[in-house]
PDB file of C-alpha atoms and ligand atoms in Angstrom:
ATOM      1  CA  UNK A   1     -89.950 -18.427  65.587  1.00  0.00           C
ATOM      2  CA  UNK A   2     -90.214 -18.887  69.294  1.00  0.00           C
ATOM      3  CA  UNK A   3     -87.373 -18.684  71.744  1.00  0.00           C
ATOM      4  CA  UNK A   4     -88.487 -22.115  72.898  1.00  0.00           C
ATOM      5  CA  UNK A   5     -86.897 -23.818  69.828  1.00  0.00           C
ATOM      6  CA  UNK A   6     -83.376 -22.337  70.527  1.00  0.00           C
ATOM      7  CA  UNK A   7     -81.629 -23.416  67.303  1.00  0.00           C
ATOM      8  CA  UNK A   8     -78.818 -20.961  67.899  1.00  0.00           C
ATOM      9  CA  UNK A   9     -79.138 -19.910  64.314  1.00  0.00           C
ATOM     10  CA  UNK A  10     -76.601 -17.313  63.210  1.00  0.00           C
ATOM     11  CA  UNK A  11     -77.755 -15.461  60.117  1.00  0.00           C
ATOM     12  CA  UNK A  12     -75.470 -12.705  58.876  1.00  0.00           C
ATOM     13  CA  UNK A  13     -76.809  -9.359  60.283  1.00  0.00           C
ATOM     14  CA  UNK A  14     -76.253  -6.203  58.197  1.00  0.00           C
ATOM     15  CA  UNK A  15     -75.829  -2.972  60.201  1.00  0.00           C
ATOM     16  CA  UNK A  16     -74.040  -0.629  57.741  1.00  0.00           C
ATOM     17  CA  UNK A  17     -71.140  -0.124  57.778  1.00  0.00           C
ATOM     18  CA  UNK A  18     -70.891  -3.354  59.873  1.00  0.00           C
ATOM     19  CA  UNK A  19     -71.433  -7.002  59.055  1.00  0.00           C
ATOM     20  CA  UNK A  20     -72.114  -9.387  61.917  1.00  0.00           C
ATOM     21  CA  UNK A  21     -71.314 -13.070  61.178  1.00  0.00           C
ATOM     22  CA  UNK A  22     -70.626 -16.294  63.202  1.00  0.00           C
ATOM     23  CA  UNK A  23     -67.185 -16.344  64.874  1.00  0.00           C
ATOM     24  CA  UNK A  24     -65.019 -18.997  63.182  1.00  0.00           C
ATOM     25  CA  UNK A  25     -61.652 -20.640  63.995  1.00  0.00           C
ATOM     26  CA  UNK A  26     -59.929 -18.171  61.508  1.00  0.00           C
ATOM     27  CA  UNK A  27     -60.807 -15.474  64.075  1.00  0.00           C
ATOM     28  CA  UNK A  28     -58.614 -16.942  66.799  1.00  0.00           C
ATOM     29  CA  UNK A  29     -55.636 -14.606  66.492  1.00  0.00           C
ATOM     30  CA  UNK A  30     -57.899 -11.469  66.502  1.00  0.00           C
ATOM     31  CA  UNK A  31     -59.798 -12.772  69.568  1.00  0.00           C
ATOM     32  CA  UNK A  32     -56.487 -13.411  71.455  1.00  0.00           C
ATOM     33  CA  UNK A  33     -55.223  -9.862  70.528  1.00  0.00           C
ATOM     34  CA  UNK A  34     -58.371  -8.120  71.623  1.00  0.00           C
ATOM     35  CA  UNK A  35     -59.221 -10.177  74.718  1.00  0.00           C
ATOM     36  CA  UNK A  36     -55.496 -10.143  75.649  1.00  0.00           C
ATOM     37  CA  UNK A  37     -55.797  -6.374  76.202  1.00  0.00           C
ATOM     38  CA  UNK A  38     -56.020  -5.985  80.002  1.00  0.00           C
ATOM     39  CA  UNK A  39     -58.064  -2.864  79.480  1.00  0.00           C
ATOM     40  CA  UNK A  40     -60.770  -4.998  77.800  1.00  0.00           C
ATOM     41  CA  UNK A  41     -60.533  -8.008  80.206  1.00  0.00           C
ATOM     42  CA  UNK A  42     -60.888  -5.930  83.330  1.00  0.00           C
ATOM     43  CA  UNK A  43     -64.185  -4.571  82.077  1.00  0.00           C
ATOM     44  CA  UNK A  44     -65.608  -8.054  81.466  1.00  0.00           C
ATOM     45  CA  UNK A  45     -66.877 -10.722  83.873  1.00  0.00           C
ATOM     46  CA  UNK A  46     -65.955 -13.936  82.000  1.00  0.00           C
ATOM     47  CA  UNK A  47     -62.606 -13.107  80.252  1.00  0.00           C
ATOM     48  CA  UNK A  48     -59.476 -14.416  82.004  1.00  0.00           C
ATOM     49  CA  UNK A  49     -56.103 -12.573  82.001  1.00  0.00           C
ATOM     50  CA  UNK A  50     -53.676 -13.364  80.496  1.00  0.00           C
ATOM     51  CA  UNK A  51     -55.754 -14.694  77.531  1.00  0.00           C
ATOM     52  CA  UNK A  52     -54.252 -17.192  75.004  1.00  0.00           C
ATOM     53  CA  UNK A  53     -55.083 -19.421  72.092  1.00  0.00           C
ATOM     54  CA  UNK A  54     -56.528 -22.028  74.470  1.00  0.00           C
ATOM     55  CA  UNK A  55     -59.008 -19.503  75.870  1.00  0.00           C
ATOM     56  CA  UNK A  56     -60.001 -18.531  72.292  1.00  0.00           C
ATOM     57  CA  UNK A  57     -60.471 -22.185  71.416  1.00  0.00           C
ATOM     58  CA  UNK A  58     -62.730 -22.593  74.446  1.00  0.00           C
ATOM     59  CA  UNK A  59     -64.809 -19.568  73.316  1.00  0.00           C
ATOM     60  CA  UNK A  60     -65.041 -20.958  69.734  1.00  0.00           C
ATOM     61  CA  UNK A  61     -65.728 -24.537  70.625  1.00  0.00           C
ATOM     62  CA  UNK A  62     -67.888 -24.227  73.808  1.00  0.00           C
ATOM     63  CA  UNK A  63     -69.496 -20.705  73.817  1.00  0.00           C
ATOM     64  CA  UNK A  64     -70.226 -19.988  70.118  1.00  0.00           C
ATOM     65  CA  UNK A  65     -72.248 -23.212  69.502  1.00  0.00           C
ATOM     66  CA  UNK A  66     -74.455 -22.599  72.565  1.00  0.00           C
ATOM     67  CA  UNK A  67     -75.165 -18.817  72.420  1.00  0.00           C
ATOM     68  CA  UNK A  68     -76.315 -16.318  69.815  1.00  0.00           C
ATOM     69  CA  UNK A  69     -72.935 -14.684  69.403  1.00  0.00           C
ATOM     70  CA  UNK A  70     -71.632 -12.758  66.364  1.00  0.00           C
ATOM     71  CA  UNK A  71     -68.262 -11.484  65.207  1.00  0.00           C
ATOM     72  CA  UNK A  72     -68.300  -7.789  64.327  1.00  0.00           C
ATOM     73  CA  UNK A  73     -66.584  -6.883  61.104  1.00  0.00           C
ATOM     74  CA  UNK A  74     -66.372  -3.761  58.898  1.00  0.00           C
ATOM     75  CA  UNK A  75     -68.019  -4.228  55.482  1.00  0.00           C
ATOM     76  CA  UNK A  76     -65.269  -5.043  53.045  1.00  0.00           C
ATOM     77  CA  UNK A  77     -62.868  -6.432  55.684  1.00  0.00           C
ATOM     78  CA  UNK A  78     -63.617  -9.809  57.191  1.00  0.00           C
ATOM     79  CA  UNK A  79     -61.307  -9.206  60.239  1.00  0.00           C
ATOM     80  CA  UNK A  80     -63.050  -9.622  63.613  1.00  0.00           C
ATOM     81  CA  UNK A  81     -62.963  -6.366  65.527  1.00  0.00           C
ATOM     82  CA  UNK A  82     -65.320  -7.274  68.353  1.00  0.00           C
ATOM     83  CA  UNK A  83     -68.018  -9.702  69.585  1.00  0.00           C
ATOM     84  CA  UNK A  84     -71.595  -9.180  70.558  1.00  0.00           C
ATOM     85  CA  UNK A  85     -74.056 -11.841  71.663  1.00  0.00           C
ATOM     86  CA  UNK A  86     -77.064 -13.048  73.603  1.00  0.00           C
ATOM     87  CA  UNK A  87     -76.536 -15.709  76.315  1.00  0.00           C
ATOM     88  CA  UNK A  88     -79.652 -17.726  76.900  1.00  0.00           C
ATOM     89  CA  UNK A  89     -81.143 -17.633  80.407  1.00  0.00           C
ATOM     90  CA  UNK A  90     -83.053 -20.111  82.602  1.00  0.00           C
ATOM     91  CA  UNK A  91     -86.116 -18.413  81.268  1.00  0.00           C
ATOM     92  CA  UNK A  92     -86.442 -19.348  77.546  1.00  0.00           C
ATOM     93  CA  UNK A  93     -88.024 -15.931  76.885  1.00  0.00           C
ATOM     94  CA  UNK A  94     -85.042 -14.083  78.293  1.00  0.00           C
ATOM     95  CA  UNK A  95     -81.343 -13.696  77.328  1.00  0.00           C
ATOM     96  CA  UNK A  96     -78.356 -11.654  78.499  1.00  0.00           C
ATOM     97  CA  UNK A  97     -76.578  -9.191  76.156  1.00  0.00           C
ATOM     98  CA  UNK A  98     -72.764  -9.014  76.266  1.00  0.00           C
ATOM     99  CA  UNK A  99     -70.107  -7.479  74.018  1.00  0.00           C
ATOM    100  CA  UNK A 100     -66.553  -6.214  73.569  1.00  0.00           C
ATOM    101  CA  UNK A 101     -64.755  -4.127  70.948  1.00  0.00           C
ATOM    102  CA  UNK A 102     -61.044  -3.674  70.032  1.00  0.00           C
ATOM    103  CA  UNK A 103     -59.778  -0.457  71.732  1.00  0.00           C
ATOM    104  CA  UNK A 104     -58.809   1.249  68.515  1.00  0.00           C
ATOM    105  CA  UNK A 105     -62.512   1.241  67.433  1.00  0.00           C
ATOM    106  CA  UNK A 106     -64.046   2.763  70.565  1.00  0.00           C
ATOM    107  CA  UNK A 107     -66.032   5.848  70.491  1.00  0.00           C
ATOM    108  CA  UNK A 108     -67.377   5.597  66.946  1.00  0.00           C
ATOM    109  CA  UNK A 109     -70.802   4.185  67.756  1.00  0.00           C
ATOM    110  CA  UNK A 110     -69.906   0.698  66.558  1.00  0.00           C
ATOM    111  CA  UNK A 111     -71.312  -1.103  69.553  1.00  0.00           C
ATOM    112  CA  UNK A 112     -74.657   0.648  69.797  1.00  0.00           C
ATOM    113  CA  UNK A 113     -75.135  -0.199  66.100  1.00  0.00           C
ATOM    114  CA  UNK A 114     -73.992  -3.889  66.545  1.00  0.00           C
ATOM    115  CA  UNK A 115     -75.816  -4.528  69.784  1.00  0.00           C
ATOM    116  CA  UNK A 116     -78.912  -2.873  68.260  1.00  0.00           C
ATOM    117  CA  UNK A 117     -78.923  -5.325  65.360  1.00  0.00           C
ATOM    118  CA  UNK A 118     -78.627  -8.294  67.851  1.00  0.00           C
ATOM    119  CA  UNK A 119     -81.205  -6.992  70.168  1.00  0.00           C
ATOM    120  CA  UNK A 120     -83.561  -6.554  67.256  1.00  0.00           C
ATOM    121  CA  UNK A 121     -82.889 -10.146  66.206  1.00  0.00           C
ATOM    122  CA  UNK A 122     -83.663 -11.288  69.748  1.00  0.00           C
ATOM    123  CA  UNK A 123     -86.937  -9.554  69.968  1.00  0.00           C
ATOM    124  CA  UNK A 124     -88.124  -9.907  66.367  1.00  0.00           C
ATOM    125  CA  UNK A 125     -86.785 -13.405  65.353  1.00  0.00           C
ATOM    126  CA  UNK A 126     -86.205 -15.179  68.621  1.00  0.00           C
ATOM    127  CA  UNK A 127     -89.353 -13.874  70.171  1.00  0.00           C
ATOM    128  CA  UNK A 128     -87.600 -12.904  73.408  1.00  0.00           C
ATOM    129  CA  UNK A 129     -89.714 -10.796  75.787  1.00  0.00           C
ATOM    130  CA  UNK A 130     -86.803  -9.625  77.940  1.00  0.00           C
ATOM    131  CA  UNK A 131     -83.120  -8.854  77.474  1.00  0.00           C
ATOM    132  CA  UNK A 132     -80.934  -8.223  80.441  1.00  0.00           C
ATOM    133  CA  UNK A 133     -77.428  -6.803  80.647  1.00  0.00           C
ATOM    134  CA  UNK A 134     -74.969  -5.488  83.130  1.00  0.00           C
ATOM    135  CA  UNK A 135     -71.796  -3.451  83.354  1.00  0.00           C
ATOM    136  CA  UNK A 136     -69.212  -2.636  85.969  1.00  0.00           C
ATOM    137  CA  UNK A 137     -69.867   0.732  87.673  1.00  0.00           C
ATOM    138  CA  UNK A 138     -66.375   1.817  86.777  1.00  0.00           C
ATOM    139  CA  UNK A 139     -67.177   1.331  83.025  1.00  0.00           C
ATOM    140  CA  UNK A 140     -69.647   4.024  82.172  1.00  0.00           C
ATOM    141  CA  UNK A 141     -68.954   3.649  78.408  1.00  0.00           C
ATOM    142  CA  UNK A 142     -70.846   0.423  78.502  1.00  0.00           C
ATOM    143  CA  UNK A 143     -73.645   2.108  80.405  1.00  0.00           C
ATOM    144  CA  UNK A 144     -73.875   4.666  77.562  1.00  0.00           C
ATOM    145  CA  UNK A 145     -74.252   1.921  75.006  1.00  0.00           C
ATOM    146  CA  UNK A 146     -77.142   0.273  76.944  1.00  0.00           C
ATOM    147  CA  UNK A 147     -78.756   3.640  77.566  1.00  0.00           C
ATOM    148  CA  UNK A 148     -78.713   4.361  73.775  1.00  0.00           C
ATOM    149  CA  UNK A 149     -80.558   1.089  73.200  1.00  0.00           C
ATOM    150  CA  UNK A 150     -83.225   1.920  75.872  1.00  0.00           C
ATOM    151  CA  UNK A 151     -82.080  -0.397  78.726  1.00  0.00           C
ATOM    152  CA  UNK A 152     -83.205   0.768  82.196  1.00  0.00           C
ATOM    153  CA  UNK A 153     -81.370   0.081  85.477  1.00  0.00           C
ATOM    154  CA  UNK A 154     -82.950  -2.525  87.791  1.00  0.00           C
ATOM    155  CA  UNK A 155     -80.402  -2.514  90.597  1.00  0.00           C
ATOM    156  CA  UNK A 156     -76.796  -2.837  91.612  1.00  0.00           C
ATOM    157  CA  UNK A 157     -75.029  -5.829  93.023  1.00  0.00           C
ATOM    158  CA  UNK A 158     -71.484  -7.250  93.554  1.00  0.00           C
ATOM    159  CA  UNK A 159     -70.260  -9.415  90.611  1.00  0.00           C
ATOM    160  CA  UNK A 160     -67.093 -11.309  89.646  1.00  0.00           C
ATOM    161  CA  UNK A 161     -64.327 -10.224  87.270  1.00  0.00           C
ATOM    162  CA  UNK A 162     -62.301 -13.349  86.172  1.00  0.00           C
ATOM    163  CA  UNK A 163     -59.395 -11.171  85.002  1.00  0.00           C
ATOM    164  CA  UNK A 164     -58.793  -9.293  88.267  1.00  0.00           C
ATOM    165  CA  UNK A 165     -60.302 -11.922  90.610  1.00  0.00           C
ATOM    166  CA  UNK A 166     -61.788  -9.066  92.530  1.00  0.00           C
ATOM    167  CA  UNK A 167     -65.504  -8.520  93.303  1.00  0.00           C
ATOM    168  CA  UNK A 168     -66.889  -5.579  91.387  1.00  0.00           C
ATOM    169  CA  UNK A 169     -69.973  -3.375  91.777  1.00  0.00           C
ATOM    170  CA  UNK A 170     -72.177  -4.179  88.858  1.00  0.00           C
ATOM    171  CA  UNK A 171     -75.201  -2.221  87.393  1.00  0.00           C
ATOM    172  CA  UNK A 172     -77.983  -4.511  86.209  1.00  0.00           C
ATOM    173  CA  UNK A 173     -80.359  -3.458  83.421  1.00  0.00           C
ATOM    174  CA  UNK A 174     -83.334  -4.760  81.520  1.00  0.00           C
ATOM    175  CA  UNK A 175     -84.920  -4.011  78.121  1.00  0.00           C
ATOM    176  CA  UNK A 176     -88.328  -5.049  76.791  1.00  0.00           C
ATOM    177  CA  UNK A 177     -89.446  -4.715  73.126  1.00  0.00           C
ATOM    178  CA  UNK A 178     -91.541  -1.626  73.895  1.00  0.00           C
ATOM    179  CA  UNK A 179     -88.479   0.247  75.333  1.00  0.00           C
ATOM    180  CA  UNK A 180     -86.129  -0.662  72.487  1.00  0.00           C
ATOM    181  CA  UNK A 181     -84.798   2.544  70.975  1.00  0.00           C
TER     182      UNK A 181
HETATM  183  C1  COA B 201     -68.142  -0.391  76.021  1.00  0.00           C
HETATM  184  C2  COA B 201     -67.819  -0.544  74.559  1.00  0.00           C
HETATM  185  C3  COA B 201     -68.403  -1.693  73.937  1.00  0.00           C
HETATM  186  C4  COA B 201     -68.418   0.760  73.859  1.00  0.00           C
HETATM  187  O1  COA B 201     -68.476   0.573  72.498  1.00  0.00           O
HETATM  188  P1  COA B 201     -68.371   1.815  71.435  1.00  0.00           P
HETATM  189  O2  COA B 201     -68.641   1.371  70.101  1.00  0.00           O
HETATM  190  O3  COA B 201     -67.137   2.523  71.747  1.00  0.00           O
HETATM  191  O4  COA B 201     -69.572   2.695  72.017  1.00  0.00           O
HETATM  192  P2  COA B 201     -69.849   4.298  71.696  1.00  0.00           P
HETATM  193  O5  COA B 201     -69.060   4.709  70.445  1.00  0.00           O
HETATM  194  O6  COA B 201     -71.278   4.445  71.715  1.00  0.00           O
HETATM  195  O7  COA B 201     -69.281   4.994  72.904  1.00  0.00           O
HETATM  196  C5  COA B 201     -69.819   4.760  74.186  1.00  0.00           C
HETATM  197  C6  COA B 201     -69.223   5.663  75.207  1.00  0.00           C
HETATM  198  O8  COA B 201     -67.819   5.472  75.280  1.00  0.00           O
HETATM  199  C7  COA B 201     -67.200   6.635  75.699  1.00  0.00           C
HETATM  200  N1  COA B 201     -66.033   6.844  74.783  1.00  0.00           N
HETATM  201  C8  COA B 201     -66.019   7.470  73.651  1.00  0.00           C
HETATM  202  N2  COA B 201     -64.759   7.424  73.046  1.00  0.00           N
HETATM  203  C9  COA B 201     -64.031   6.713  73.927  1.00  0.00           C
HETATM  204  C10 COA B 201     -62.667   6.383  73.956  1.00  0.00           C
HETATM  205  N3  COA B 201     -61.862   6.682  72.983  1.00  0.00           N
HETATM  206  N4  COA B 201     -62.269   5.735  75.005  1.00  0.00           N
HETATM  207  C11 COA B 201     -63.070   5.376  76.036  1.00  0.00           C
HETATM  208  N5  COA B 201     -64.344   5.693  76.076  1.00  0.00           N
HETATM  209  C12 COA B 201     -64.839   6.338  74.985  1.00  0.00           C
HETATM  210  C13 COA B 201     -68.165   7.765  75.692  1.00  0.00           C
HETATM  211  O9  COA B 201     -68.653   7.992  76.976  1.00  0.00           O
HETATM  212  C14 COA B 201     -69.356   7.171  74.853  1.00  0.00           C
HETATM  213  O10 COA B 201     -70.567   7.608  75.200  1.00  0.00           O
HETATM  214  P3  COA B 201     -71.189   8.921  74.381  1.00  0.00           P
HETATM  215  O11 COA B 201     -71.400   8.440  72.948  1.00  0.00           O
HETATM  216  O12 COA B 201     -72.467   9.208  75.117  1.00  0.00           O
HETATM  217  O13 COA B 201     -70.199  10.010  74.439  1.00  0.00           O
HETATM  218  C15 COA B 201     -66.266  -0.545  74.284  1.00  0.00           C
HETATM  219  O14 COA B 201     -65.739   0.597  75.007  1.00  0.00           O
HETATM  220  C16 COA B 201     -65.618  -1.805  74.847  1.00  0.00           C
HETATM  221  O15 COA B 201     -65.633  -2.826  74.139  1.00  0.00           O
HETATM  222  N6  COA B 201     -65.058  -1.713  76.018  1.00  0.00           N
HETATM  223  C17 COA B 201     -64.348  -2.895  76.623  1.00  0.00           C
HETATM  224  C18 COA B 201     -65.206  -4.060  76.798  1.00  0.00           C
HETATM  225  C19 COA B 201     -66.504  -3.727  77.592  1.00  0.00           C
HETATM  226  O16 COA B 201     -66.546  -2.807  78.325  1.00  0.00           O
HETATM  227  N7  COA B 201     -67.539  -4.481  77.269  1.00  0.00           N
HETATM  228  C20 COA B 201     -68.860  -4.317  77.980  1.00  0.00           C
HETATM  229  C21 COA B 201     -68.853  -5.003  79.269  1.00  0.00           C
HETATM  230  S1  COA B 201     -70.436  -4.663  80.121  1.00  0.00           S
END
């Protein structure tokens, strides 16, 4: 299937011990709890702080239908513990990878595994030729996730953080199928 068709299909992705599925309205409370954590919001560009049910509804109603975004769950427990997705770019052959994970699950390799499944879907099923991503300089943990997948830095620029309202130095990266680890 070509990226040109853009159906925003959301098959369940299996990345043992994780299952990635479409985010649903029943995930609202989990999304509010996790995105309401200031330590998460300040590392992200598009998450406001404080974060409430209206913000989760906006995500579920206006982001989920228009992006390839998955809820991360542990096999055997349907609770959303994080989100990973690809945002389409102006170039139909390119998309931007983004993700967040509940703090109690950090440091166990969950995001490299989840993002790896999504990147594989982007290249193999969507036919993307380029996946971009970025992280705030002050958030090297995210840089580690991207390095583990094979992303390479393309430059640094100032970006916005909705939660703090302050401009932040942002590292920009790119990955092509041949570099996917
Ligand atoms: C960035 C994030 C997704 C990493 O996910 P993860 O599943 O914890 O990733 P990993 O287990 O591979 O750990 C990545 C790095 O985090 C660091 N780390 C490990 N345990 C940690 C902990 N308890 N607390 C903080 N950082 C930790 C390590 O540097 C690790 O790199 P290493 O494996 O080379 O030692 C997660 O920290 C997160 O959701 N942060 C908040 C939101 C965010 O930053 N999103 C990305 C915006 S660009």
